[in-house]
Amino acid sequence: SNADHTSSDLEARLSMEMGPEDTQREAKRLARKLANCGKDKYDIEEIMAFLRTELDPQPTKAELEAIRKHFVDKKQSSEGMQACDSITSKGRRFAEKAVTLHDFHESFLDPEQIPGQIMATRSLDFQTAIDRKKFVKAIQNASDRNDALTTLPLTLLYIIVFMGLVMAHLDVMYRQEMEHSLESWVDGRDPEKTCSSNCDDVASFWEWFTHSGIPGIFAQHEDNHQKQTRTYYLANKNILVGDVHLERERMLGDDSTTDGTWLINSPKGQEHLNANPLDYQGAAMAAATDFMTIPKVSPSSVTEFQIKFSTVNPGVRMYGLTKVSVRFTPHGSVKVVINADALSVRPYNFENGWGVAICLIDAIYIIMVCHLMFVEIQDVIDCARRGWKEFKEYWGFFNIIDWVNISVGVAS
């Protein structure tokens, strides 16, 4: 009959069919668990239901049918042996995969056994139960890590291309070279006449400005007699654009006041030019002298002088803004800062061969930004179709970073 199978019979049959030591332990465990159920003998259907509960992954219908025949016929059928081997191999593969997850228990396994959720891992001597929320959370974390690793090479390439574009378009090296040349030219070459070393008070600043500052700005020039113009050069290659602005800051009691003048276009400067055409240096000197002496200003009330002027370098197509700041602190010290900022107005330089390379890098960068935007738009549409909950879950930390990256890429 079908009701004459004991737990010992199940252990003997499974041990004989399973063979290896680890699967024999599993057979003994299954037999002990079956014996603890309170019955001496079991119908084959009860044994099949017990196996369905205990074995994970579940055996197929064909495998269960082969086991059924093996027990009913009381002989070692080849189908029954193959079915047991198949189930065992499935369980072993599952157990090996579980062992490789170092956070297998901590992430989503509940150490307490829950009826109906018992899972036997073939190569392990313990039983654990799955908690659904922790299981889903662990899968999400693993998926996020995998996504981050798969997108890492593309992100690194994106950063490298972006850095190349920044260095190429900003022309950092050539801008620094131009800025340094302007700063050194304005400061002066003679150590006894440099602004940074010889400005100790208002009188010494005025001495530097009249003997080195204005003559340095208006030193080299070329005349165009046909057009009645004069071009001034700073640091050999940079042409003075427009006028020079002189600004002064004073303290009147507890309040500060600022006044300034454009030297050439001031009334005194224009008066000098009308009397001496093309003598822009003399006009600047006359305007500066008028500014310093009228109205009469106490030197102790002056807190800062600033000189500003613009230049252009046609050879490298760069504009420059130079600012000289001489600040007199309340403690008596003097801080001199000479700063020049250069700006390149040539995005592609095809004369030295780098223009083609920069165009190629630009094209790669645009393709990468468009690809990232296309992928993220697809994800947004897919999550929106699944409902509001999925759409909200999409806006996690990494996806927000992706959209910030896209926005910066499009803006740049």
PDB file of N, CA and C in Angstrom, residues 67-152:
ATOM      1  N   ILE A  67      10.256  10.261  -8.133  1.00  0.00           N
ATOM      2  CA  ILE A  67      10.420   9.864  -6.727  1.00  0.00           C
ATOM      3  C   ILE A  67       9.232   9.035  -6.258  1.00  0.00           C
ATOM      4  N   ARG A  68       8.030   9.469  -6.685  1.00  0.00           N
ATOM      5  CA  ARG A  68       6.835   8.706  -6.324  1.00  0.00           C
ATOM      6  C   ARG A  68       6.964   7.248  -6.795  1.00  0.00           C
ATOM      7  N   LYS A  69       7.333   7.072  -8.035  1.00  0.00           N
ATOM      8  CA  LYS A  69       7.466   5.712  -8.572  1.00  0.00           C
ATOM      9  C   LYS A  69       8.536   4.945  -7.824  1.00  0.00           C
ATOM     10  N   HIS A  70       9.618   5.638  -7.449  1.00  0.00           N
ATOM     11  CA  HIS A  70      10.710   4.969  -6.765  1.00  0.00           C
ATOM     12  C   HIS A  70      10.240   4.395  -5.427  1.00  0.00           C
ATOM     13  N   PHE A  71       9.453   5.156  -4.664  1.00  0.00           N
ATOM     14  CA  PHE A  71       8.983   4.679  -3.373  1.00  0.00           C
ATOM     15  C   PHE A  71       7.871   3.660  -3.518  1.00  0.00           C
ATOM     16  N   VAL A  72       6.967   3.857  -4.453  1.00  0.00           N
ATOM     17  CA  VAL A  72       5.832   2.940  -4.618  1.00  0.00           C
ATOM     18  C   VAL A  72       6.292   1.582  -5.123  1.00  0.00           C
ATOM     19  N   ASP A  73       7.243   1.604  -6.079  1.00  0.00           N
ATOM     20  CA  ASP A  73       7.697   0.343  -6.676  1.00  0.00           C
ATOM     21  C   ASP A  73       8.696  -0.386  -5.796  1.00  0.00           C
ATOM     22  N   LYS A  74       9.199   0.269  -4.710  1.00  0.00           N
ATOM     23  CA  LYS A  74      10.140  -0.371  -3.790  1.00  0.00           C
ATOM     24  C   LYS A  74      11.401  -0.856  -4.495  1.00  0.00           C
ATOM     25  N   LYS A  75      11.890  -0.140  -5.489  1.00  0.00           N
ATOM     26  CA  LYS A  75      13.127  -0.533  -6.164  1.00  0.00           C
ATOM     27  C   LYS A  75      13.866   0.722  -6.599  1.00  0.00           C
ATOM     28  N   GLN A  76      15.126   0.534  -6.908  1.00  0.00           N
ATOM     29  CA  GLN A  76      15.956   1.638  -7.308  1.00  0.00           C
ATOM     30  C   GLN A  76      15.772   1.887  -8.808  1.00  0.00           C
ATOM     31  N   SER A  77      14.840   2.747  -9.144  1.00  0.00           N
ATOM     32  CA  SER A  77      14.646   3.077 -10.558  1.00  0.00           C
ATOM     33  C   SER A  77      15.657   4.149 -10.977  1.00  0.00           C
ATOM     34  N   SER A  78      16.104   4.082 -12.203  1.00  0.00           N
ATOM     35  CA  SER A  78      17.070   5.079 -12.703  1.00  0.00           C
ATOM     36  C   SER A  78      16.445   6.473 -12.726  1.00  0.00           C
ATOM     37  N   GLU A  79      15.119   6.541 -12.999  1.00  0.00           N
ATOM     38  CA  GLU A  79      14.457   7.841 -12.998  1.00  0.00           C
ATOM     39  C   GLU A  79      14.467   8.461 -11.615  1.00  0.00           C
ATOM     40  N   GLY A  80      14.228   7.627 -10.586  1.00  0.00           N
ATOM     41  CA  GLY A  80      14.227   8.140  -9.225  1.00  0.00           C
ATOM     42  C   GLY A  80      15.594   8.625  -8.802  1.00  0.00           C
ATOM     43  N   MET A  81      16.660   7.897  -9.177  1.00  0.00           N
ATOM     44  CA  MET A  81      18.019   8.312  -8.844  1.00  0.00           C
ATOM     45  C   MET A  81      18.372   9.622  -9.527  1.00  0.00           C
ATOM     46  N   GLN A  82      18.004   9.751 -10.813  1.00  0.00           N
ATOM     47  CA  GLN A  82      18.287  10.991 -11.539  1.00  0.00           C
ATOM     48  C   GLN A  82      17.515  12.163 -10.938  1.00  0.00           C
ATOM     49  N   ALA A  83      16.282  11.897 -10.506  1.00  0.00           N
ATOM     50  CA  ALA A  83      15.489  12.968  -9.906  1.00  0.00           C
ATOM     51  C   ALA A  83      16.127  13.456  -8.621  1.00  0.00           C
ATOM     52  N   CYS A  84      16.569  12.513  -7.780  1.00  0.00           N
ATOM     53  CA  CYS A  84      17.230  12.912  -6.533  1.00  0.00           C
ATOM     54  C   CYS A  84      18.528  13.652  -6.808  1.00  0.00           C
ATOM     55  N   ASP A  85      19.284  13.159  -7.799  1.00  0.00           N
ATOM     56  CA  ASP A  85      20.535  13.859  -8.142  1.00  0.00           C
ATOM     57  C   ASP A  85      20.259  15.269  -8.639  1.00  0.00           C
ATOM     58  N   SER A  86      19.169  15.411  -9.422  1.00  0.00           N
ATOM     59  CA  SER A  86      18.844  16.732  -9.959  1.00  0.00           C
ATOM     60  C   SER A  86      18.460  17.690  -8.843  1.00  0.00           C
ATOM     61  N   ILE A  87      17.645  17.213  -7.925  1.00  0.00           N
ATOM     62  CA  ILE A  87      17.240  18.046  -6.802  1.00  0.00           C
ATOM     63  C   ILE A  87      18.455  18.425  -5.958  1.00  0.00           C
ATOM     64  N   THR A  88      19.322  17.456  -5.731  1.00  0.00           N
ATOM     65  CA  THR A  88      20.506  17.707  -4.925  1.00  0.00           C
ATOM     66  C   THR A  88      21.415  18.742  -5.575  1.00  0.00           C
ATOM     67  N   SER A  89      21.610  18.635  -6.897  1.00  0.00           N
ATOM     68  CA  SER A  89      22.478  19.590  -7.584  1.00  0.00           C
ATOM     69  C   SER A  89      21.892  20.996  -7.545  1.00  0.00           C
ATOM     70  N   LYS A  90      20.558  21.072  -7.684  1.00  0.00           N
ATOM     71  CA  LYS A  90      19.924  22.390  -7.574  1.00  0.00           C
ATOM     72  C   LYS A  90      20.160  22.990  -6.194  1.00  0.00           C
ATOM     73  N   GLY A  91      19.959  22.159  -5.159  1.00  0.00           N
ATOM     74  CA  GLY A  91      20.161  22.655  -3.811  1.00  0.00           C
ATOM     75  C   GLY A  91      21.601  23.036  -3.548  1.00  0.00           C
ATOM     76  N   ARG A  92      22.550  22.259  -4.094  1.00  0.00           N
ATOM     77  CA  ARG A  92      23.955  22.569  -3.876  1.00  0.00           C
ATOM     78  C   ARG A  92      24.328  23.887  -4.539  1.00  0.00           C
ATOM     79  N   ARG A  93      23.831  24.097  -5.755  1.00  0.00           N
ATOM     80  CA  ARG A  93      24.131  25.355  -6.445  1.00  0.00           C
ATOM     81  C   ARG A  93      23.562  26.543  -5.664  1.00  0.00           C
ATOM     82  N   PHE A  94      22.349  26.359  -5.113  1.00  0.00           N
ATOM     83  CA  PHE A  94      21.743  27.432  -4.329  1.00  0.00           C
ATOM     84  C   PHE A  94      22.572  27.708  -3.070  1.00  0.00           C
ATOM     85  N   ALA A  95      23.003  26.641  -2.407  1.00  0.00           N
ATOM     86  CA  ALA A  95      23.778  26.806  -1.184  1.00  0.00           C
ATOM     87  C   ALA A  95      25.108  27.492  -1.465  1.00  0.00           C
ATOM     88  N   GLU A  96      25.800  27.104  -2.545  1.00  0.00           N
ATOM     89  CA  GLU A  96      27.073  27.734  -2.885  1.00  0.00           C
ATOM     90  C   GLU A  96      26.883  29.224  -3.159  1.00  0.00           C
ATOM     91  N   LYS A  97      25.797  29.546  -3.864  1.00  0.00           N
ATOM     92  CA  LYS A  97      25.525  30.949  -4.146  1.00  0.00           C
ATOM     93  C   LYS A  97      25.219  31.712  -2.861  1.00  0.00           C
ATOM     94  N   ALA A  98      24.510  31.070  -1.934  1.00  0.00           N
ATOM     95  CA  ALA A  98      24.176  31.738  -0.678  1.00  0.00           C
ATOM     96  C   ALA A  98      25.417  31.991   0.161  1.00  0.00           C
ATOM     97  N   VAL A  99      26.361  31.033   0.170  1.00  0.00           N
ATOM     98  CA  VAL A  99      27.561  31.192   0.978  1.00  0.00           C
ATOM     99  C   VAL A  99      28.412  32.350   0.483  1.00  0.00           C
ATOM    100  N   THR A 100      28.414  32.598  -0.837  1.00  0.00           N
ATOM    101  CA  THR A 100      29.244  33.686  -1.386  1.00  0.00           C
ATOM    102  C   THR A 100      28.719  35.060  -1.000  1.00  0.00           C
ATOM    103  N   LEU A 101      27.479  35.168  -0.575  1.00  0.00           N
ATOM    104  CA  LEU A 101      26.949  36.461  -0.126  1.00  0.00           C
ATOM    105  C   LEU A 101      27.309  36.651   1.342  1.00  0.00           C
ATOM    106  N   HIS A 102      28.299  37.496   1.596  1.00  0.00           N
ATOM    107  CA  HIS A 102      28.795  37.630   2.954  1.00  0.00           C
ATOM    108  C   HIS A 102      27.749  38.198   3.905  1.00  0.00           C
ATOM    109  N   ASP A 103      26.787  38.938   3.356  1.00  0.00           N
ATOM    110  CA  ASP A 103      25.752  39.510   4.212  1.00  0.00           C
ATOM    111  C   ASP A 103      24.439  38.743   4.073  1.00  0.00           C
ATOM    112  N   PHE A 104      24.559  37.439   3.804  1.00  0.00           N
ATOM    113  CA  PHE A 104      23.381  36.616   3.540  1.00  0.00           C
ATOM    114  C   PHE A 104      22.405  36.659   4.715  1.00  0.00           C
ATOM    115  N   HIS A 105      22.918  36.458   5.927  1.00  0.00           N
ATOM    116  CA  HIS A 105      22.026  36.448   7.092  1.00  0.00           C
ATOM    117  C   HIS A 105      21.670  37.849   7.542  1.00  0.00           C
ATOM    118  N   GLU A 106      22.680  38.756   7.597  1.00  0.00           N
ATOM    119  CA  GLU A 106      22.442  40.086   8.117  1.00  0.00           C
ATOM    120  C   GLU A 106      21.481  40.880   7.244  1.00  0.00           C
ATOM    121  N   SER A 107      21.474  40.634   5.933  1.00  0.00           N
ATOM    122  CA  SER A 107      20.703  41.473   5.016  1.00  0.00           C
ATOM    123  C   SER A 107      19.232  41.121   5.012  1.00  0.00           C
ATOM    124  N   PHE A 108      18.901  39.831   4.801  1.00  0.00           N
ATOM    125  CA  PHE A 108      17.479  39.555   4.629  1.00  0.00           C
ATOM    126  C   PHE A 108      17.003  38.229   5.227  1.00  0.00           C
ATOM    127  N   LEU A 109      17.813  37.534   6.031  1.00  0.00           N
ATOM    128  CA  LEU A 109      17.364  36.270   6.597  1.00  0.00           C
ATOM    129  C   LEU A 109      16.996  36.450   8.071  1.00  0.00           C
ATOM    130  N   ASP A 110      15.859  35.960   8.437  1.00  0.00           N
ATOM    131  CA  ASP A 110      15.411  36.003   9.823  1.00  0.00           C
ATOM    132  C   ASP A 110      15.893  34.728  10.519  1.00  0.00           C
ATOM    133  N   PRO A 111      16.655  34.821  11.592  1.00  0.00           N
ATOM    134  CA  PRO A 111      17.166  33.606  12.241  1.00  0.00           C
ATOM    135  C   PRO A 111      16.070  32.714  12.805  1.00  0.00           C
ATOM    136  N   GLU A 112      14.867  33.232  13.023  1.00  0.00           N
ATOM    137  CA  GLU A 112      13.772  32.414  13.535  1.00  0.00           C
ATOM    138  C   GLU A 112      13.070  31.705  12.374  1.00  0.00           C
ATOM    139  N   GLN A 113      12.746  30.455  12.577  1.00  0.00           N
ATOM    140  CA  GLN A 113      12.095  29.684  11.526  1.00  0.00           C
ATOM    141  C   GLN A 113      10.609  29.998  11.509  1.00  0.00           C
ATOM    142  N   ILE A 114      10.114  30.365  10.353  1.00  0.00           N
ATOM    143  CA  ILE A 114       8.702  30.678  10.188  1.00  0.00           C
ATOM    144  C   ILE A 114       8.046  29.519   9.432  1.00  0.00           C
ATOM    145  N   PRO A 115       6.965  28.938   9.959  1.00  0.00           N
ATOM    146  CA  PRO A 115       6.313  27.816   9.265  1.00  0.00           C
ATOM    147  C   PRO A 115       5.879  28.218   7.864  1.00  0.00           C
ATOM    148  N   GLY A 116       6.131  27.318   6.947  1.00  0.00           N
ATOM    149  CA  GLY A 116       5.768  27.576   5.561  1.00  0.00           C
ATOM    150  C   GLY A 116       6.854  28.289   4.785  1.00  0.00           C
ATOM    151  N   GLN A 117       7.917  28.763   5.462  1.00  0.00           N
ATOM    152  CA  GLN A 117       9.002  29.480   4.783  1.00  0.00           C
ATOM    153  C   GLN A 117      10.350  28.814   5.035  1.00  0.00           C
ATOM    154  N   ILE A 118      10.361  27.564   5.511  1.00  0.00           N
ATOM    155  CA  ILE A 118      11.604  26.884   5.869  1.00  0.00           C
ATOM    156  C   ILE A 118      12.364  26.533   4.593  1.00  0.00           C
ATOM    157  N   MET A 119      13.662  26.828   4.567  1.00  0.00           N
ATOM    158  CA  MET A 119      14.488  26.573   3.393  1.00  0.00           C
ATOM    159  C   MET A 119      15.702  25.780   3.830  1.00  0.00           C
ATOM    160  N   ALA A 120      15.954  24.652   3.190  1.00  0.00           N
ATOM    161  CA  ALA A 120      17.101  23.818   3.513  1.00  0.00           C
ATOM    162  C   ALA A 120      18.217  24.118   2.531  1.00  0.00           C
ATOM    163  N   THR A 121      19.358  24.571   3.020  1.00  0.00           N
ATOM    164  CA  THR A 121      20.517  24.781   2.156  1.00  0.00           C
ATOM    165  C   THR A 121      21.402  23.557   2.278  1.00  0.00           C
ATOM    166  N   ARG A 122      21.615  22.844   1.177  1.00  0.00           N
ATOM    167  CA  ARG A 122      22.150  21.488   1.182  1.00  0.00           C
ATOM    168  C   ARG A 122      23.502  21.373   1.888  1.00  0.00           C
ATOM    169  N   SER A 123      24.413  22.350   1.663  1.00  0.00           N
ATOM    170  CA  SER A 123      25.749  22.226   2.230  1.00  0.00           C
ATOM    171  C   SER A 123      25.883  22.912   3.580  1.00  0.00           C
ATOM    172  N   LEU A 124      24.767  23.379   4.169  1.00  0.00           N
ATOM    173  CA  LEU A 124      24.795  24.041   5.464  1.00  0.00           C
ATOM    174  C   LEU A 124      24.008  23.220   6.467  1.00  0.00           C
ATOM    175  N   ASP A 125      24.391  23.348   7.740  1.00  0.00           N
ATOM    176  CA  ASP A 125      23.761  22.557   8.788  1.00  0.00           C
ATOM    177  C   ASP A 125      22.737  23.350   9.572  1.00  0.00           C
ATOM    178  N   PHE A 126      22.197  24.428   9.001  1.00  0.00           N
ATOM    179  CA  PHE A 126      21.227  25.239   9.727  1.00  0.00           C
ATOM    180  C   PHE A 126      20.045  25.528   8.819  1.00  0.00           C
ATOM    181  N   GLN A 127      18.975  25.993   9.417  1.00  0.00           N
ATOM    182  CA  GLN A 127      17.778  26.363   8.703  1.00  0.00           C
ATOM    183  C   GLN A 127      17.486  27.832   9.000  1.00  0.00           C
ATOM    184  N   THR A 128      17.031  28.549   7.995  1.00  0.00           N
ATOM    185  CA  THR A 128      16.716  29.959   8.157  1.00  0.00           C
ATOM    186  C   THR A 128      15.435  30.269   7.431  1.00  0.00           C
ATOM    187  N   ALA A 129      14.870  31.425   7.719  1.00  0.00           N
ATOM    188  CA  ALA A 129      13.613  31.822   7.099  1.00  0.00           C
ATOM    189  C   ALA A 129      13.767  33.194   6.469  1.00  0.00           C
ATOM    190  N   ILE A 130      13.085  33.411   5.377  1.00  0.00           N
ATOM    191  CA  ILE A 130      13.200  34.647   4.613  1.00  0.00           C
ATOM    192  C   ILE A 130      12.161  35.647   5.089  1.00  0.00           C
ATOM    193  N   ASP A 131      12.633  36.880   5.353  1.00  0.00           N
ATOM    194  CA  ASP A 131      11.745  37.984   5.622  1.00  0.00           C
ATOM    195  C   ASP A 131      11.584  38.791   4.337  1.00  0.00           C
ATOM    196  N   ARG A 132      10.361  38.961   3.884  1.00  0.00           N
ATOM    197  CA  ARG A 132      10.115  39.538   2.555  1.00  0.00           C
ATOM    198  C   ARG A 132      10.670  40.963   2.429  1.00  0.00           C
ATOM    199  N   LYS A 133      10.445  41.825   3.436  1.00  0.00           N
ATOM    200  CA  LYS A 133      10.903  43.217   3.335  1.00  0.00           C
ATOM    201  C   LYS A 133      12.418  43.305   3.270  1.00  0.00           C
ATOM    202  N   LYS A 134      13.072  42.507   4.145  1.00  0.00           N
ATOM    203  CA  LYS A 134      14.531  42.527   4.125  1.00  0.00           C
ATOM    204  C   LYS A 134      15.076  41.942   2.832  1.00  0.00           C
ATOM    205  N   PHE A 135      14.393  40.924   2.309  1.00  0.00           N
ATOM    206  CA  PHE A 135      14.817  40.317   1.048  1.00  0.00           C
ATOM    207  C   PHE A 135      14.738  41.321  -0.096  1.00  0.00           C
ATOM    208  N   VAL A 136      13.623  42.055  -0.181  1.00  0.00           N
ATOM    209  CA  VAL A 136      13.462  43.070  -1.234  1.00  0.00           C
ATOM    210  C   VAL A 136      14.493  44.177  -1.076  1.00  0.00           C
ATOM    211  N   LYS A 137      14.750  44.580   0.184  1.00  0.00           N
ATOM    212  CA  LYS A 137      15.733  45.640   0.422  1.00  0.00           C
ATOM    213  C   LYS A 137      17.127  45.198  -0.001  1.00  0.00           C
ATOM    214  N   ALA A 138      17.461  43.931   0.300  1.00  0.00           N
ATOM    215  CA  ALA A 138      18.786  43.436  -0.081  1.00  0.00           C
ATOM    216  C   ALA A 138      18.946  43.389  -1.589  1.00  0.00           C
ATOM    217  N   ILE A 139      17.887  42.984  -2.285  1.00  0.00           N
ATOM    218  CA  ILE A 139      17.956  42.947  -3.750  1.00  0.00           C
ATOM    219  C   ILE A 139      18.116  44.355  -4.310  1.00  0.00           C
ATOM    220  N   GLN A 140      17.410  45.325  -3.744  1.00  0.00           N
ATOM    221  CA  GLN A 140      17.550  46.707  -4.208  1.00  0.00           C
ATOM    222  C   GLN A 140      18.967  47.224  -3.995  1.00  0.00           C
ATOM    223  N   ASN A 141      19.548  46.931  -2.822  1.00  0.00           N
ATOM    224  CA  ASN A 141      20.921  47.382  -2.561  1.00  0.00           C
ATOM    225  C   ASN A 141      21.904  46.732  -3.517  1.00  0.00           C
ATOM    226  N   ALA A 142      21.728  45.420  -3.746  1.00  0.00           N
ATOM    227  CA  ALA A 142      22.619  44.741  -4.686  1.00  0.00           C
ATOM    228  C   ALA A 142      22.464  45.302  -6.094  1.00  0.00           C
ATOM    229  N   SER A 143      21.228  45.612  -6.471  1.00  0.00           N
ATOM    230  CA  SER A 143      20.995  46.186  -7.797  1.00  0.00           C
ATOM    231  C   SER A 143      21.636  47.560  -7.928  1.00  0.00           C
ATOM    232  N   ASP A 144      21.541  48.371  -6.869  1.00  0.00           N
ATOM    233  CA  ASP A 144      22.177  49.701  -6.911  1.00  0.00           C
ATOM    234  C   ASP A 144      23.692  49.586  -7.035  1.00  0.00           C
ATOM    235  N   ARG A 145      24.277  48.636  -6.292  1.00  0.00           N
ATOM    236  CA  ARG A 145      25.731  48.457  -6.379  1.00  0.00           C
ATOM    237  C   ARG A 145      26.130  47.996  -7.768  1.00  0.00           C
ATOM    238  N   ASN A 146      25.373  47.089  -8.323  1.00  0.00           N
ATOM    239  CA  ASN A 146      25.698  46.603  -9.669  1.00  0.00           C
ATOM    240  C   ASN A 146      25.568  47.712 -10.699  1.00  0.00           C
ATOM    241  N   ASP A 147      24.506  48.532 -10.576  1.00  0.00           N
ATOM    242  CA  ASP A 147      24.338  49.647 -11.509  1.00  0.00           C
ATOM    243  C   ASP A 147      25.487  50.638 -11.396  1.00  0.00           C
ATOM    244  N   ALA A 148      25.912  50.891 -10.153  1.00  0.00           N
ATOM    245  CA  ALA A 148      27.018  51.835  -9.963  1.00  0.00           C
ATOM    246  C   ALA A 148      28.306  51.308 -10.580  1.00  0.00           C
ATOM    247  N   LEU A 149      28.550  50.004 -10.438  1.00  0.00           N
ATOM    248  CA  LEU A 149      29.766  49.434 -11.000  1.00  0.00           C
ATOM    249  C   LEU A 149      29.724  49.402 -12.521  1.00  0.00           C
ATOM    250  N   THR A 150      28.564  49.100 -13.094  1.00  0.00           N
ATOM    251  CA  THR A 150      28.470  49.045 -14.554  1.00  0.00           C
ATOM    252  C   THR A 150      28.576  50.422 -15.189  1.00  0.00           C
ATOM    253  N   THR A 151      28.115  51.454 -14.476  1.00  0.00           N
ATOM    254  CA  THR A 151      28.191  52.807 -15.035  1.00  0.00           C
ATOM    255  C   THR A 151      29.486  53.518 -14.663  1.00  0.00           C
ATOM    256  N   LEU A 152      30.328  52.909 -13.823  1.00  0.00           N
ATOM    257  CA  LEU A 152      31.570  53.555 -13.405  1.00  0.00           C
ATOM    258  C   LEU A 152      32.508  53.855 -14.571  1.00  0.00           C
TER     259      LEU A 152
END
